Amino acid sequence: MKGILFALVASVCLGWAFCIPGLVVRGIRSAKEIQNDQKAQSEDPIISEFNIHSNISNRFAKTLVTSKVKNSEKNPKEATFTVVLPEKAFISKFVMEIGGKSYEAYVKEKEEAKNIYDSAVRQGISAGHVSVSARDSNRFTVSINVEPESKATFHLTYEELLERKNNQYELVLNIHPGQVVKDMNIEVFVNESRPLKFVKTPSLRSGNEISKNDANLDPSADIKIINSTSAVVKFNPNVDKQREFAKELGQKENEGIAGQFVVQYDVDRDAQKGEILLKDGYFVHFFAPEDVDPLPKHVVFILDTSGSMYGRKLRQVKEAMGSILDQLKDTDTFHIVEFNSDIFVWNIDSESKSTLRVHNEREPFEELFKLELPNAVPATKEAIAKGKAVIDKLQDTGLTNMLGSIETGLHLVHKELRAGSKRQPLIIFLTDGDPTMGITNTEEITKIVTKINGDKDHVPIFSLSFGDGADKNFLRKLSLKNLGFARHIYEGADAAIQLQEFYRQISSPLLSNIEFEYTDDVTEVSKKTFPIYFRGSELVVTGRYPIDEGFDISNWRVKSHSRHGLISLPPVREAPVGELERLWAYLTIKQKLEQRELADNKTQLTKEALDLALKYSFVTDVSSLVVVKPNQTSAVDTEDASKPKYAGFSRTFSSPHQSMSVSYAMPGLPGPPAPLGPRSYFDPQPRYGASAYVPLGLSGSGGPNHAWRPTWGDTGIIGNPTSTPPTTTVKPAIKDLLPWLKNIINQNGTLSILGGAYDLGEGQFVLSNGECTKTPNKNVLKGTCSLLSNCPHVHSYLTDFLTYEQFACILDNKYAGVCCPEVVPMP
């Protein structure tokens, strides 16, 4: 190929189940055009065709997203192709057609690809990212120049194994082209080895909140049943329907659809036995029994009530717990454990609580056994009503003692088992932040919990990370090492529904200690032991067998413990639809990467996962996609599409004229301050304690400390508080310090909050006034109502509008402010 070839790297992370394909295009704009977005939008290249084709066979989905762009102008335009992938999907192919030539990407080892990426970055070139959001997803973006009066086509293929939840498989395709598209075609082909029970398409969804079916969002998809095992689903909204859907989904009509198209289905299976598919030396074993009595269970709910759970979060937990308690069966028992700085075990019968302070956190059981703690209560109607009353009494306060709370939960389970309980124990652990009390190192917490749990009762721990401040990686690792799994609960109006949906998935355990047994000639088998099987889900095992026409599976079994004792179930052999090799490779890589995440020595597992990823061209945690394109060098890495752009980490923003580093904090501990202006008045060294990273303060000798507000001046020197307005010539705009404000400020510059519209007070001298007792820094409760611009040391806490709303206040009935904490002076 003549000229210079240009490389772009896109590496993808793991996770699960949503997908947002789309194409958003931006013309090359001058500064004037950027200010006039409406004019620039009219000059954007046109998406002439947008197609998604998904082929599902043996529960394995292969999806192709195709977008065709046309530049009718006489000037070159920049087209940006973006696809937001399910966390659990692997990209397997990407092709661009430009100027009559095809450019196909290739997969490389991550470090090698990173060198290409870094080389491009060193040249000062980067691809723009498009603001498309979706939960549990990763965003892939590529930008190219489209020549005058020419076309470009993008093709992206990704693959995923569909997960069965609540008695159905669900393929979710999010559509977000950014404009109305004349030719839009979505087609899903379902072809299974067993007869289809049903195929349906619910209402279009917004993609970021769970909602009920809405007749106005009925896609009216064309569903054709080809035969008992296959069907085709088509969704082809014309221009008018796209505008209607956009309006119903809360978008501007000319921006087109921004939502999820969903296909749901299930297969008719043997009520007890599993299903085996074999082809060309590869097999897959599906196991989803239904005709089994549920196991009685002992559920320990461990709920975070630390200060960061203030307001809506705790209200939503209470709402969800009311519904969850109603789902308990009369054969179940339950405990409620609350934790903040201390641990509280609630006595459901008396609606009172015992306070625990665990001192020996590495070996706590001996100490806990000396305490008189309440027994688990049977889930009678009376006990459930009292449980709801207990939940209503929960109040937010204090720090976050995670380890002590989990150890207490394990002790309560051990106590019940030692007393002869035969119920299946489950621990449900919910938190929104980091550990800030007792042992706070998350690696150490995981090791201690895993050791205690492994030495005793092997209790499944299911973790729920609530909101952006929770450490998802820590909770995922904690649960994986303790026979459970983790789920993330997104902050939003539907958080209570998310919690209820999670519990629904684990509410009915049918079998425990499940083991898949195969003959010795079977090799390279994926995970084949599972602690619990829940109704409505599915266990999947895949492996290799010697190719032999008379290969015998009569000795293959699934052994497990049911409510009535040990059972052994032989599988039913079925003919697969298509190949099984890529399904085997996909699941093998996924599980090796999961094992790698938990292993101390990752070298061998990394090599094994990488070898398979390169062989099958899968983009994974250890491999990256290198995209070759003509006429320019560009580099971009995929990013988490569900994560707010500014949450929980430091980030630097640069332009040819200025740069600004901004810091944001997670719940648990405050983060470091950002440099706010040409000089910083913050203590440059971190000081963890009552308040981390405190500004330099003044205190009178022998008298009380007084809050003060730093002034913005050109010298950066801190002086005494003054009653005259400070110089503000170099003060950054509040919208630059809190970027989320840009999306919610009214046209007249006011902010709608607390039932009114209030000015932000920029450029105004407004004295702080009025005491308040709920500040963003949970370690400093007392504060005064101040303008946002006059309280910079809380900006790191205010990661989004919902967080700010919890601490908002009004000054002089005119200005929107924040409860600004009294500053703790440095020793």
Short mmCIF file of C-alpha atoms in Angstrom, two decimals, residues 3 90 164 188 227 338 356 365 368 393 395 455 463 479 502 516 533 550 605 622 702 706 717 742 760 777 805 820 824:
data_model
loop_
_atom_site.label_atom_id
_atom_site.label_comp_id
_atom_site.label_asym_id
_atom_site.label_seq_id
_atom_site.Cartn_x
_atom_site.Cartn_y
_atom_site.Cartn_z
CA GLY A 3 2.00 6.11 1.47
CA PHE A 90 -15.42 -10.03 22.11
CA ARG A 164 -30.08 -17.20 30.59
CA VAL A 188 -32.02 -11.25 14.24
CA ASN A 227 -39.92 -24.01 11.95
CA GLU A 338 -26.34 -3.26 59.29
CA LEU A 356 -20.74 -5.37 67.74
CA PHE A 365 -15.13 -16.26 65.44
CA LEU A 368 -18.12 -13.53 68.21
CA LYS A 393 -35.34 2.22 61.01
CA GLN A 395 -30.16 5.51 59.30
CA ASP A 455 -11.95 -23.05 56.57
CA SER A 463 -21.83 -8.52 46.30
CA SER A 479 -17.41 -12.77 45.35
CA PHE A 502 -30.87 -9.02 41.14
CA PHE A 516 -20.16 -32.29 35.65
CA TYR A 533 -27.90 -23.61 40.42
CA GLY A 550 -18.97 -44.19 17.77
CA LEU A 605 -2.93 -18.07 32.41
CA VAL A 622 -4.80 -9.50 26.95
CA GLY A 702 -7.01 27.90 73.14
CA HIS A 706 -13.42 28.64 62.73
CA ILE A 717 -1.05 33.36 49.10
CA LYS A 742 -22.88 22.23 31.53
CA LEU A 760 -24.95 30.12 40.65
CA ASN A 777 -17.33 15.21 53.39
CA GLU A 805 -28.49 17.48 45.05
CA CYS A 820 -19.63 23.60 52.83
CA VAL A 824 -10.21 20.99 59.85
#
